[in-house]
Amino acid sequence: MNVLQEKLMELRRKAFENVESAEDLKNLQDLRVRFLGKKGPITEILKGMGKLSKEERPVIGQLANDVRNAIGNIIDTKKAELEQKLLEKELENEKIDVTLPGRKIRTGSHHLLASVIREVEDLFIGLGFSVAEGPEVEEDYYNFEALNLPKDHPARDMQDSFYITDEILMRTHTSPMQARTLEAHKGKGPVKIICPGKVYRRDTDDATHSHQFMQIEGLCVDKHIRLSDLKGVLTVFAKHIFGEDREIRLRPSFFPFTEPSVEMDISCFRCGGHGCAVCKGTGWIEILGAGMVHPNVLRMSGFDPSVYTGFAFGMGPERIAMLKYGIEDIRHFYTDDIRFLNQFRRA
Ligand code: DAH
């Protein structure tokens, strides 16, 4: 063997050895360049063929090509092997254990107050009412004046207010929607709305008081509306929300925007009227305020009280929920404690 043949055989041996121990594809590519590249030793030998003798040329040429092919083949084989290993590793990493328990999907649900409001809305929609909403930042005119509560009326003290300016305040009740809705109807009935929303009062927060709470207002104005219509609607309401066995009673009361004014009680749903802790031994539970819309209220909002009459009522969804579900602290509604809220999830 001459020097070139020995050199080629040595290159082949070295290349095989290196390829065998190559650890990754980058490594392997470097070897391919090093042994078979344009500046590599085999290319070098092939380039120098011209200088060889006629007898040597085919022998060396043949050997150089064989060595080149052999190195190329072993690199290709090794490459496939490394790629396969890489793939296996990736598959191993991405393996999904189908026997693991699934991750629970957390879903939201209606807040208890939202549920109560919906329930009341649905009932009244079924009775032909529509739902109206109004501003929480309200004009003194709608909150008081248009409801028959002029500037220095003593009954204003019943609702301690957050004033923003002399004429603007946070509404203390949803009743201003009575005046707003009547005004929008320009003296023509019928008007049948219920109006849920937030209201604000200057109260110190405790188990039964909150500076912000909710109300649902009801208003029905048409020709020939009588107190008996109010009584009928409230009876349907009481049975729907608190159970078919409920009876109602109306007690005389006072609100400046209704005449006569009443307070509605329901027969106790816990003891059925015999007297228990829920009804404080009386057999009755106070639920809401109501009455026949005061002629002044109709007149101020453009309705002729000699043609139109109506009834109105106002209730607190917090109170309804507290009674119905035995909730003892009104603050539970506003503090977003998931342990509380989860007890009232609905499908
Ligand atoms: N607005 C009254 C309040 O917040 C509740 C009320 C009483 C509303 C009688 C009415 C009503 O519409 O007729 O105390």
Tab-separated table of C-alpha atoms in Angstrom, residues 127-129 178 181-182 185 187-193 218-227 229-230 233 291-295 298 302-312:
chain	number	residue	atom	x	y	z
A	127	LEU	CA	-97.915	39.470	34.603
A	128	GLY	CA	-97.285	41.903	31.742
A	129	PHE	CA	-94.753	44.169	33.426
A	178	GLN	CA	-91.737	55.857	39.043
A	181	THR	CA	-91.186	56.350	33.730
A	182	LEU	CA	-94.441	58.262	34.156
A	185	HIS	CA	-95.186	58.127	29.031
A	187	GLY	CA	-99.742	61.265	30.493
A	188	LYS	CA	-100.809	58.069	28.692
A	189	GLY	CA	-101.202	54.683	30.354
A	190	PRO	CA	-100.889	51.874	30.866
A	191	VAL	CA	-97.545	51.891	32.667
A	192	LYS	CA	-96.429	48.581	34.137
A	193	ILE	CA	-92.811	48.327	35.188
A	218	GLY	CA	-93.041	48.103	41.008
A	219	LEU	CA	-95.455	50.512	39.359
A	220	CYS	CA	-98.755	49.917	37.636
A	221	VAL	CA	-100.771	52.904	36.375
A	222	ASP	CA	-103.854	52.662	34.208
A	223	LYS	CA	-107.533	53.549	34.214
A	224	HIS	CA	-109.484	51.777	36.972
A	225	ILE	CA	-106.557	50.411	38.982
A	226	ARG	CA	-107.684	49.730	42.546
A	227	LEU	CA	-106.223	48.639	45.846
A	229	ASP	CA	-105.469	44.913	42.117
A	230	LEU	CA	-102.459	45.609	44.320
A	233	VAL	CA	-100.658	41.053	42.511
A	291	GLY	CA	-99.773	51.792	48.224
A	292	MET	CA	-101.899	53.629	45.705
A	293	VAL	CA	-99.846	56.191	43.773
A	294	HIS	CA	-100.454	59.623	45.316
A	295	PRO	CA	-102.413	61.963	43.022
A	298	LEU	CA	-99.311	61.348	38.978
A	302	GLY	CA	-98.050	64.569	33.640
A	303	PHE	CA	-100.860	62.114	34.442
A	304	ASP	CA	-104.405	63.209	35.182
A	305	PRO	CA	-105.318	61.637	38.563
A	306	SER	CA	-109.012	61.911	37.764
A	307	VAL	CA	-108.474	59.558	34.822
A	308	TYR	CA	-105.571	57.406	35.962
A	309	THR	CA	-104.898	55.578	39.184
A	310	GLY	CA	-102.185	53.139	40.083
A	311	PHE	CA	-100.365	51.144	42.674
A	312	ALA	CA	-96.706	50.948	43.572
